[in-house]
XYZ file of C-alpha atoms in Angstrom:
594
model
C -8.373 26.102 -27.818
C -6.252 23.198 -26.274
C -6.004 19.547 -27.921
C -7.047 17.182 -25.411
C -6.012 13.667 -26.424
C -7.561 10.984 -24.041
C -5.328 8.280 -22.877
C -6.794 4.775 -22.501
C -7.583 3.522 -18.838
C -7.468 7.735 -17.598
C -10.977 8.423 -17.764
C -11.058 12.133 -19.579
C -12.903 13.068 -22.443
C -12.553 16.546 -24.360
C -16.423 17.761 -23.206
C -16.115 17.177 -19.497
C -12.429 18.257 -19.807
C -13.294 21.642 -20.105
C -15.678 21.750 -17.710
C -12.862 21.306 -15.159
C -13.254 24.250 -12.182
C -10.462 26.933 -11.933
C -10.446 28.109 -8.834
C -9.511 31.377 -7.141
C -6.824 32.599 -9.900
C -4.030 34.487 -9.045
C -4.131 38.043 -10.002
C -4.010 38.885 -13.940
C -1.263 40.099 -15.538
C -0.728 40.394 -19.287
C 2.265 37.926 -20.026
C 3.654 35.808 -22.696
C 3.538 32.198 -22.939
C 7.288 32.100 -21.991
C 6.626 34.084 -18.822
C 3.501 32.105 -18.612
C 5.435 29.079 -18.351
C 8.242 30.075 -15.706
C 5.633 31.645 -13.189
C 3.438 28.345 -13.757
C 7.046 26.042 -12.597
C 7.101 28.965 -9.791
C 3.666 28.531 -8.530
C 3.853 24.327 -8.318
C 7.080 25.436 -6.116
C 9.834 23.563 -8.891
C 13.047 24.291 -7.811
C 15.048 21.949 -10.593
C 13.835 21.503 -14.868
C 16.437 18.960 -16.254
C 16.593 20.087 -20.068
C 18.623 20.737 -23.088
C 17.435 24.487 -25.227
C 17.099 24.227 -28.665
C 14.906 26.732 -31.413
C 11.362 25.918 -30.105
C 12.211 26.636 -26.558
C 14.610 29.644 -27.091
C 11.588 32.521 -25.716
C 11.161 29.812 -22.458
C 14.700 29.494 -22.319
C 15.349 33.353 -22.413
C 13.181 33.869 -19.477
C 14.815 30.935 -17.875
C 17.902 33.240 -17.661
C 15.926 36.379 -16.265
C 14.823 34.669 -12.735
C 16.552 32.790 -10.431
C 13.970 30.558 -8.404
C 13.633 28.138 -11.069
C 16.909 26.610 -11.719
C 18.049 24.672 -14.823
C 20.202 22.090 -14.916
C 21.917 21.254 -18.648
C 22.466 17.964 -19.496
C 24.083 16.444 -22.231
C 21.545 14.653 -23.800
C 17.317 14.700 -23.976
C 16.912 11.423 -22.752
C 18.998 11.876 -19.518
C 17.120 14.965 -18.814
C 14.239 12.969 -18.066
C 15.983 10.451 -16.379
C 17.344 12.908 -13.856
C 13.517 14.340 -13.589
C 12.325 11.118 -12.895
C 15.041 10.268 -9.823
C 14.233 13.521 -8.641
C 11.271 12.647 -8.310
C 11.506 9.240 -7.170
C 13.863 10.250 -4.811
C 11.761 12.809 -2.886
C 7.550 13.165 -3.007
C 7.918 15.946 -5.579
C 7.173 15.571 -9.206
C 10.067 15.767 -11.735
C 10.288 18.675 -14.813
C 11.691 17.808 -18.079
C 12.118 20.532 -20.883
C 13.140 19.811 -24.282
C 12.866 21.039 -27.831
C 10.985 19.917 -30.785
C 11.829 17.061 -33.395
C 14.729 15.041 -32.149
C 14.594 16.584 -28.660
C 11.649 15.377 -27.707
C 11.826 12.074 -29.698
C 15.439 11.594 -28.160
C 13.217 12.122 -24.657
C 10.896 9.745 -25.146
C 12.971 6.447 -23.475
C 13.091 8.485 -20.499
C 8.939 9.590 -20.293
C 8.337 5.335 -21.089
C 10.886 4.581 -18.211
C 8.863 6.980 -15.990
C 5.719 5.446 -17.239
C 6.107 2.186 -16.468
C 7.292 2.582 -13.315
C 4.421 5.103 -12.394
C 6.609 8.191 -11.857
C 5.159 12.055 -11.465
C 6.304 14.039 -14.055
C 5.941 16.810 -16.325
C 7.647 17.062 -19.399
C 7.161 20.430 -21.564
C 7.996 20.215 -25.502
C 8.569 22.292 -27.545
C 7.046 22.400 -30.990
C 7.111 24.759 -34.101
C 4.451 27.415 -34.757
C 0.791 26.416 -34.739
C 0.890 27.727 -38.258
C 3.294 25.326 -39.761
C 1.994 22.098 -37.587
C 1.540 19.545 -40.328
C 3.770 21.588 -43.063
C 6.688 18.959 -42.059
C 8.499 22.528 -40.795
C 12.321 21.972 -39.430
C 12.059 19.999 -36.790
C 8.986 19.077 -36.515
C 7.639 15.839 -35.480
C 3.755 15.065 -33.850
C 5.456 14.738 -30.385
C 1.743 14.216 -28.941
C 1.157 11.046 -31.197
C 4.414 9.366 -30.480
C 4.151 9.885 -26.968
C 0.286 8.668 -26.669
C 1.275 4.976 -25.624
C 3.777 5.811 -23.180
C 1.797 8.958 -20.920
C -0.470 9.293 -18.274
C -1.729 12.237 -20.567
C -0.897 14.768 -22.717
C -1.327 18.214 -24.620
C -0.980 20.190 -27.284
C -1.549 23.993 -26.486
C -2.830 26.071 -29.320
C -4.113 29.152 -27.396
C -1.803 31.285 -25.447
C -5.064 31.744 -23.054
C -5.195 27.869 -22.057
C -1.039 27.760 -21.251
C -1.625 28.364 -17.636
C -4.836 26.165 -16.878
C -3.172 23.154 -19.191
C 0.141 23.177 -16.914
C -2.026 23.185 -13.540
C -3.866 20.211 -15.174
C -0.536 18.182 -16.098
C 0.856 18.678 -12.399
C -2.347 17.365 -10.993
C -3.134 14.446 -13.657
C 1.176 13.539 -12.775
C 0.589 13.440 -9.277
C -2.620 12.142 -8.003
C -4.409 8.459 -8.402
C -1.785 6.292 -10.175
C 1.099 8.619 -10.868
C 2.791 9.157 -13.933
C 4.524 11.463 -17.032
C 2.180 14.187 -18.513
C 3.539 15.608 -21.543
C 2.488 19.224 -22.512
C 3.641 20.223 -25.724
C 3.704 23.950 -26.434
C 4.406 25.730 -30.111
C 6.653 28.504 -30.126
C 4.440 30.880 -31.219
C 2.549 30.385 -28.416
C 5.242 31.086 -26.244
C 5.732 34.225 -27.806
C 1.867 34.991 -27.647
C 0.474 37.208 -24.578
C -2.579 37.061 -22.306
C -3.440 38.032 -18.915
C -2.290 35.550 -16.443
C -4.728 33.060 -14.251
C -3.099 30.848 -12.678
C -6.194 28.159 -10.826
C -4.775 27.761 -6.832
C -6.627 24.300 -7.205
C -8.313 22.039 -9.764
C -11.046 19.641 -10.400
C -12.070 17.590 -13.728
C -15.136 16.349 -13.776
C -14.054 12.746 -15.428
C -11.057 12.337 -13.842
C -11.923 11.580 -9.778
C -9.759 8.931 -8.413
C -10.497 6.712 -5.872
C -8.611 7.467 -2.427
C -10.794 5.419 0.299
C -11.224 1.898 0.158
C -14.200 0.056 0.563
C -14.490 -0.152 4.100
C -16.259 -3.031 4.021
C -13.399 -4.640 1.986
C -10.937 -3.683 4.411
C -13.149 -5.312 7.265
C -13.489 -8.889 4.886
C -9.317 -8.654 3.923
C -8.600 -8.050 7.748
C -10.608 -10.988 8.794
C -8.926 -12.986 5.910
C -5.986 -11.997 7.389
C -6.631 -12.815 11.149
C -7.921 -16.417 9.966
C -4.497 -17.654 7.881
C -2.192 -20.649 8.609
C 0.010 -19.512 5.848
C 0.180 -16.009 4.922
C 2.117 -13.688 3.026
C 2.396 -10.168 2.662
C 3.460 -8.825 -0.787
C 4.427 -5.459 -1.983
C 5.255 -3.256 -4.201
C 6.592 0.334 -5.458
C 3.091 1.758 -5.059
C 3.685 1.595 -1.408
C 6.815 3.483 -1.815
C 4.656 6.051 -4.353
C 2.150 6.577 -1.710
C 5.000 6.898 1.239
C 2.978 3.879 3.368
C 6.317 2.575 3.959
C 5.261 3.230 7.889
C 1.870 2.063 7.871
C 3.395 -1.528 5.645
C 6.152 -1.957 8.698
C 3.218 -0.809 11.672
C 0.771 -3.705 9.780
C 3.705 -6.696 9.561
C 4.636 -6.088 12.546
C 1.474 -6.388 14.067
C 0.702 -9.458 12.382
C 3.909 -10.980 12.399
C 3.542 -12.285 8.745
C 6.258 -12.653 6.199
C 6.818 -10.256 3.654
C 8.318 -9.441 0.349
C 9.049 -6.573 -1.872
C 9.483 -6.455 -5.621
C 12.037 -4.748 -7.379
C 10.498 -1.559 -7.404
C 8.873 -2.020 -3.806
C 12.841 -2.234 -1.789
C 12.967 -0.292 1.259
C 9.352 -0.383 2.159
C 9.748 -2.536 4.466
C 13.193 -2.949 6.420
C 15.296 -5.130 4.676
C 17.247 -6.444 7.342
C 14.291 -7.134 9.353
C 13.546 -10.908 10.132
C 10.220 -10.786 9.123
C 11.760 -9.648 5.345
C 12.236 -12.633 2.990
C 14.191 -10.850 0.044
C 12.737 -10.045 -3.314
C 10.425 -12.445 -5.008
C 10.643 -13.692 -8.647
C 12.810 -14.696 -11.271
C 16.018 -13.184 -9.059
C 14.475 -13.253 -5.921
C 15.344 -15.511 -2.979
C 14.024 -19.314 -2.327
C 12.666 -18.529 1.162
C 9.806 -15.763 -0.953
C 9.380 -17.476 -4.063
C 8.006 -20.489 -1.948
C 6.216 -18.918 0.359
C 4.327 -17.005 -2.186
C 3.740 -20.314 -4.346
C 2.793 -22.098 -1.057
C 0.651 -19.572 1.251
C -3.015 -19.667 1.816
C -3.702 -15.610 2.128
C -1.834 -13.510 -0.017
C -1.948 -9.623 0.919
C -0.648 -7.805 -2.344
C -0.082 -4.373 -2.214
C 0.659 -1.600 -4.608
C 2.222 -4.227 -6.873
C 1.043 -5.793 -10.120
C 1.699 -9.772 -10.107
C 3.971 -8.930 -13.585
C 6.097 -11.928 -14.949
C 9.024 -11.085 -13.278
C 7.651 -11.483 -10.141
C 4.709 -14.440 -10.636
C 6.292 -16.202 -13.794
C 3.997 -18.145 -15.110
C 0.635 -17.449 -13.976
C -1.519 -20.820 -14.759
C 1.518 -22.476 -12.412
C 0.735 -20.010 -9.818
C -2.600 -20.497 -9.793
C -2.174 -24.117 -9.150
C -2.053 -23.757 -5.576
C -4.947 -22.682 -4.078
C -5.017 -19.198 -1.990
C -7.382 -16.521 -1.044
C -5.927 -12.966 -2.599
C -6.467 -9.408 -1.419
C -5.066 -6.509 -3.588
C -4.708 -3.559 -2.593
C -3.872 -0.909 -5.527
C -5.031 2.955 -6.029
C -5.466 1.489 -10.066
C -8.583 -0.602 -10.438
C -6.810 -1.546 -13.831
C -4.665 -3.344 -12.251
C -6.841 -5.462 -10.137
C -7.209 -9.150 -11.607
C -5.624 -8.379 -14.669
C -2.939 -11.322 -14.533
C -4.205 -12.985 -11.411
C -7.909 -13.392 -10.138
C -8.197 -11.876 -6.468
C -10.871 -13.017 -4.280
C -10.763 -9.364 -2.075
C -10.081 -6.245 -4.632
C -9.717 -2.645 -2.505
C -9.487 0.313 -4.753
C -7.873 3.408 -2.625
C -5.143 5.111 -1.639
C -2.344 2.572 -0.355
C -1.320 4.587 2.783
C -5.420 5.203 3.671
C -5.947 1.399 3.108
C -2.970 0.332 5.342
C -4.040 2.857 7.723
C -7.363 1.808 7.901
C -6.013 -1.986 8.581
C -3.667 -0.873 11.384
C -6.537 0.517 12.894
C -8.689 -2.563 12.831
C -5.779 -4.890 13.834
C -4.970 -3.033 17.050
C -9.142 -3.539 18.055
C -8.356 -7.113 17.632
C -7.194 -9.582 20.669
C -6.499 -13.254 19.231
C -4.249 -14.230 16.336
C -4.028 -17.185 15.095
C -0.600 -19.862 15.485
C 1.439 -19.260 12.365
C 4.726 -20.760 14.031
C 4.530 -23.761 11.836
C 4.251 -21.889 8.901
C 7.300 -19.515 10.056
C 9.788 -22.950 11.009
C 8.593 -24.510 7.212
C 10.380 -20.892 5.830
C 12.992 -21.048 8.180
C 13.683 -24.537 6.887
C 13.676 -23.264 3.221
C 15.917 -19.641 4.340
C 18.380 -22.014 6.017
C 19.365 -23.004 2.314
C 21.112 -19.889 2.068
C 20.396 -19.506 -1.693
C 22.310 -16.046 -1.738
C 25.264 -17.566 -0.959
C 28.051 -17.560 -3.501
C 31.898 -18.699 -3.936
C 34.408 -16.820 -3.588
C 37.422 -17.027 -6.399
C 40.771 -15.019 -7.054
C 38.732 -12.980 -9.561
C 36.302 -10.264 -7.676
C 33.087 -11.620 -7.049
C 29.992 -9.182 -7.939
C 27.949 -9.858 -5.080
C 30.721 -9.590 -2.525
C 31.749 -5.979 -3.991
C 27.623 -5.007 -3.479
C 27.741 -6.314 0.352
C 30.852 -4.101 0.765
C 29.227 -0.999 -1.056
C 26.686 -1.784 2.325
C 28.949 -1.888 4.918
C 30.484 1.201 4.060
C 28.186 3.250 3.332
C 26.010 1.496 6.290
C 23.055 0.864 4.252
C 22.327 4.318 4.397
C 23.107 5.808 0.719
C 20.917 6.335 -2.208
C 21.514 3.448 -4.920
C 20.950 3.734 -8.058
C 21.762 1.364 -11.074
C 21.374 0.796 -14.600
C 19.795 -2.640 -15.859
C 21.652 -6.028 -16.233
C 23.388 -8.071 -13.613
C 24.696 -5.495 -11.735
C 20.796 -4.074 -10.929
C 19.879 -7.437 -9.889
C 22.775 -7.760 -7.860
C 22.623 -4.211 -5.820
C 18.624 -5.373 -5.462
C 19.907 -8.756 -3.722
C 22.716 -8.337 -1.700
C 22.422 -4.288 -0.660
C 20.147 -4.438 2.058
C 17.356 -1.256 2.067
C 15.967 -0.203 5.294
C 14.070 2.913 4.053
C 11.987 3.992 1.055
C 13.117 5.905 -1.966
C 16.992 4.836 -1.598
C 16.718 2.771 -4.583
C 16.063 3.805 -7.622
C 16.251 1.542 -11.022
C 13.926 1.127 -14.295
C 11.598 -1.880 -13.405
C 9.253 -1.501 -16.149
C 11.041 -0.377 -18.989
C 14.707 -2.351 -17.821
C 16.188 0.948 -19.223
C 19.933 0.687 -20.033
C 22.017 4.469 -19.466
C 19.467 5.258 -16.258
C 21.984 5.121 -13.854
C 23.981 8.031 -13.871
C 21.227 10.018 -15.130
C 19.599 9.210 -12.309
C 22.321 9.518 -9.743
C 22.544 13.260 -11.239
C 18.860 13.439 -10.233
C 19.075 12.062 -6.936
C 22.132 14.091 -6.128
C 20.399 17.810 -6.736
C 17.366 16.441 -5.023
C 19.359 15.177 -1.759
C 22.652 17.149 -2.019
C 23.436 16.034 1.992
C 23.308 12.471 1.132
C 25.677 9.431 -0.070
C 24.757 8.796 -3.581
C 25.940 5.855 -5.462
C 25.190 4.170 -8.764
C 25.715 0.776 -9.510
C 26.510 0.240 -13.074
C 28.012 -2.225 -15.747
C 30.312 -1.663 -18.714
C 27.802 -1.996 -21.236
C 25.140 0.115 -19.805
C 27.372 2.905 -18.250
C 28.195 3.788 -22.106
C 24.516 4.641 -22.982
C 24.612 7.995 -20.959
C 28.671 8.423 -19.871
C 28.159 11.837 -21.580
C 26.330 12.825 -18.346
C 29.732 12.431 -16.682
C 29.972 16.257 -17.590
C 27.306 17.314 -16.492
C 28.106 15.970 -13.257
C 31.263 17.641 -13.416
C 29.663 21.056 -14.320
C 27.443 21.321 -11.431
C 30.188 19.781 -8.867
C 28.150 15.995 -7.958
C 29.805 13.876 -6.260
C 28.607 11.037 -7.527
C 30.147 7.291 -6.992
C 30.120 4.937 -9.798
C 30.450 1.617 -8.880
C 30.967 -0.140 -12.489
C 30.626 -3.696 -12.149
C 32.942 -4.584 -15.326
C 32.552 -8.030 -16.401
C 33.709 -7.225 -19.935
C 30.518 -8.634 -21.304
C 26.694 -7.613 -21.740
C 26.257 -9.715 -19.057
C 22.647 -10.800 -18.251
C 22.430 -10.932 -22.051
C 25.422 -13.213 -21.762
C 23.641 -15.505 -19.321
C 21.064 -15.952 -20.599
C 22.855 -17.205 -24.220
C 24.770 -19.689 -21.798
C 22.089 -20.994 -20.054
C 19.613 -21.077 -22.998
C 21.736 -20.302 -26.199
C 24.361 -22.991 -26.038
C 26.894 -20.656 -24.919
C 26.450 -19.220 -28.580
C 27.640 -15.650 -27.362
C 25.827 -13.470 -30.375
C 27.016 -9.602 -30.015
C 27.700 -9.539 -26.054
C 31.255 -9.165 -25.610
C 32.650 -5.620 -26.064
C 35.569 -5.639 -28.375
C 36.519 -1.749 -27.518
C 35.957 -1.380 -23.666
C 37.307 2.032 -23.116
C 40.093 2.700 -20.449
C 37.237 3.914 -17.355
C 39.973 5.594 -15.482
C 41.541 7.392 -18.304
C 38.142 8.397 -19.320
C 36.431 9.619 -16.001
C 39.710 11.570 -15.703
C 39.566 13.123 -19.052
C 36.229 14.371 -17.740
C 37.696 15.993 -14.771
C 36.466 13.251 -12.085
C 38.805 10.648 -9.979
C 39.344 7.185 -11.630
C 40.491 4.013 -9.511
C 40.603 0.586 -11.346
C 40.388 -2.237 -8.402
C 41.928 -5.716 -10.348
C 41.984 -7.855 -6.373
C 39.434 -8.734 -3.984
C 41.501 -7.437 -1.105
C 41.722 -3.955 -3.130
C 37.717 -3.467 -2.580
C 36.773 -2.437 0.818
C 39.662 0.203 0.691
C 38.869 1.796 -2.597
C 35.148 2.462 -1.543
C 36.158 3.636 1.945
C 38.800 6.007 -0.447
C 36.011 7.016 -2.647
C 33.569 7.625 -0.101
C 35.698 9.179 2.641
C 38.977 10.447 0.686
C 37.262 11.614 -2.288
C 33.955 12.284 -0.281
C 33.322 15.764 -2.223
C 34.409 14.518 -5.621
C 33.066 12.198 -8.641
C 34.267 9.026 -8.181
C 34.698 6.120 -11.496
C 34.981 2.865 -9.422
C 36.227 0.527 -12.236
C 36.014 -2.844 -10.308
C 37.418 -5.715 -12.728
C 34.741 -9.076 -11.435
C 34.671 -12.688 -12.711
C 33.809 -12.794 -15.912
C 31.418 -15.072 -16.334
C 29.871 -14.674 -12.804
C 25.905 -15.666 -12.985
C 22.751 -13.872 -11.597
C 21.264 -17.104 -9.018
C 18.659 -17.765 -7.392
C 16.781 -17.592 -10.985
C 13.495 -18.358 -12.562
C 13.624 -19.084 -16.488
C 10.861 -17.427 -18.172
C 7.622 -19.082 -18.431
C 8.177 -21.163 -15.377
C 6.876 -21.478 -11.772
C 7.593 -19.691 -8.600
C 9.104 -23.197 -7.391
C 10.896 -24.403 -10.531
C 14.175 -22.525 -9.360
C 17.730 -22.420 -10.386
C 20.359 -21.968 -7.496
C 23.634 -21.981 -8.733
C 24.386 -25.537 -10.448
C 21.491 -26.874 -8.489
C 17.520 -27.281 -10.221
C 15.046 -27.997 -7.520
């Protein structure tokens, strides 16, 4: 019989869990729970697991090697298998695979299943655990991977009958991938994998307690669009649920038709054009003056897929100073006034909802005169908060708007967390969903070239770049082999400062300059390293030496790993910004406090 452990907010409960429908199986054939498990990954159509073998996946593994449709990729460590799963999977509509091994395999993977989490990524992560016999015995490498990972899944499993193997995998791909996404961790004992039954495989799936809500209340929609029609000051906001549910089309179709402002979080870049005038930049504590006040300041706020978090809102009780009406629109009813109380809630399917207000909008004639509203933001853009000095030493931000020009703002991006990721979010301008990939949630360090590895397999015609710093580049540089192995070319562009840099700024702005632990005695040699991995190195020391070493990388060394080691200002600051526990208007740019 198969553990079901409920997660909090999901809905399931073990009765009504097995009273889920299985639905015209495939024909049955005696197989064990290794074969079981391939023909499963076949079925959902997986072309890619990202994984590491070790003792408690050995009888998966071996049938790994006896097929070719499912294809593994080896990484060099647990955590960046997950990673790459997770920019797969962010990086297409598919949901990522993850395999790893009992113990420290899957307790090295679980950074990479909270990263996922947070950010509400599809995936599927199977463990491996020792016999069913010695659960509990503390065997070799054993650890109660379903436990640890309880707080940071959509769901999980423990299988302890061959019989439900099939059924339980179905079940993770569909929990992953439907209402709010997110990981599903199914945890299988070898002996089970050794095991044999007949085969079933369901063709579809229901659970009785788990239903989510696609439709909104149409009778919401009609009070939001009205809300909408009747604003002086409005504001769109969204975020990376409307690049989960690909509305990225029906977002642009609705701002367009109203011809409201609009923002996108960190996580939400690229669902709307970002060089579009209508686009404000990111809100928050990086995000530009022009948003920040025109979501402090706006009478109707439309907030979509997003979650009003304190990077975005700061402080809430100053945001809620200003009086607005709110309309949030999120597939998660969890997430509906749970920071800020919203006067119009609309539980559904982002893309349906959208849809559903495009369609209303184009039956209505009159809208009302917003151009004051759009010259007070105008007034407030014309500030040019993004704008920054240039020095002899290599300014950050200018090396990010060249990364855009060259690759014409038409690469995938991804970074790892610190300056840098704030940086490629500001000044690399995204036109199109699912180009940017970071950790949001988590603010994982070591994600980016995981990730880049990830986006690469899943869009092998395609530019694919990670933004990185010197600090964070050294939590996963083992991956550089991995990219050599399978032939990625990959272009790291590693912001090198010398320091742990947003840690840095924020000891000088609220530390007294007391630098505690952020400068990095040993910086390895970059170049020397990449190279000792088999990749190209180029160190760029002068601002004139930029443009040409990313046209070099991208166009010289267009088939081949590129290590980008771009020496910037030292002490070069992350502005506009928004100390914690402030308000939207209470903004830093540069030397300047408004």
């Amino acid at each position: 019989m198969t553990r079901v452990l409920t997660k909090k907010g999901l809905g399931l409960n073990v009765t009504s869990f097995f009273q889920s429908s299985l639905c015209k199986a495939k024909t049955m054939t005696m197989m064990t729970g290794a074969e079981i498990v391939i023909r499963c990954l076949q079925e959902e159509k997986v072309d890619y697991v990202f994984g590491y073998p070790g003792g408690s996946v050995l009888h998966i593994y071996d049938e790994l090697f006896k097929q070719d449709k499912v294809k593994h990729i080896l990484v060099r460590h647990e955590q960046a298998a997950v990673h790459a799963a997770d920019a797969y999977s962010r990086s297409t509509q598919r949901v990522g695979v993850a395999m790893v091994t009992s113990g420290p395999g899957a307790t090295n993977a679980v950074t990479g299943i909270a990263t996922a989490y947070m950010d509400s990524i599809p995936l599927v992560v199977i463990s491996g655990q020792v016999p069913t016999t010695y659960i509990g015995q503390d065997a070799f490498q054993e650890c109660d991977t379903v436990g640890i990972t309880r707080p940071c899944v959509k769901h999980n499993f423990l299988v302890k009958d061959v019989r439900d193997l099939a059924a339980t995998i179905k079940k993770a791909f569909y929990i992953a991938n439907t209402g709010r996404p997110g990981p599903v961790v199914v945890d299988v004992p070898k002996d089970i994998t050794a095991a044999k039954c007949k085969f079933e495989y369901p063709a579809e799936i229901k659970l009785r307690s788990y239903n989510p809500v696609i439709k909104g209340h149409s009778g919401q929609i009609k009070k939001a669009v009205q809300l909408l029609l009747g604003a002086k000051r409005p504001m769109i906001y969204t975020g990376g649920g409307v690049i989960l549910a690909n509305a990225a089309e029906q977002l642009t179709r609705l701002t367009r038709l109203l011809g409201f402002p609009i923002t996108n979080t960190l996580m939400g870049l690229g669902g709307y054009p970002g060089t579009d005038r209508q686009f404000l930049g990111m809100p928050g504590m990086h995000g530009t003056l022009e948003a920040n006040l025109a979501m402090q300041h706006c009478d109707v706020l439309l907030a979509v897929g997003t979650r009003f978090d304190d990077r975005v809102i700061g402080n809430p009780e100053d945001f809620a100073t200003v009086p607005r009406k709110i309309i949030h629109v999120d597939i998660d009813p969890s997430s509906i006034s749970k920071r800020v109380r919203v006067d119009v809630p609309i539980v559904g399917n982002v893309s349906d909802v959208l849809g559903e207000m495009v369609r209303l909008l184009e039956a209505e004639q009159e809208r009302k005169d917003i151009s004051d509203w759009w010259a007070e933001i105008e007034n407030w853009r014309a500030r040019q908060c993004m704008k920054y000095g240039m020095k002899d030493a290599i300014m950050p931000q200018y090396v990010i708007e060249k990364l855009w020009e060259v690759t014409r703002g038409d690469a995938i991006i991804t970074s790892d967390v610190g300056q840098h990721q704030m940086w490629a979010a500001q000044y690399y301008k995204f036109d199109k969903p699912r180009r940017w990939l970071n950790s949001g949630g988590l603010g994982t360090m070591g994600v980016g070239l995981p990730y880049a590895i990830g986006a690469a397999f899943a869009n092998p015609d395609r530019q694919v770049a990670c933004v990185t710093g010197d600090g964070s580049i050294q939590m996963c540089i083992q991956e550089l082999s991995t990219a050599k192995q399978f032939g990625l070319p990959i272009k790291i562009i590693n912001l090198n400062n010398r320091y742990l840099g947003m840690v840095r700024q924020w000891q000088e702005m609220f530390y007294s300059r007391r630098y505690s632990q952020t400068y990095m005695d040993s910086i390895p040699d970059f170049v020397k390293l990449a190279e000792a991995y088999g990749h190209v190195g180029i160190r760029v020391e002068r601002p004139e030496d930029v443009e040409p070493a990313l046209k070099r990388a991208f166009v010289d060394h267009k088939d081949d790993l590129v290590f980008l080691d771009i020496r910037t200002a030292r002490e070069a600051n992350v502005f506009p910004m928004v100390a914690a526990g402030k308000g939207l208007a209470e903004m830093v740019l540069a030397d300047e406090n408004l």
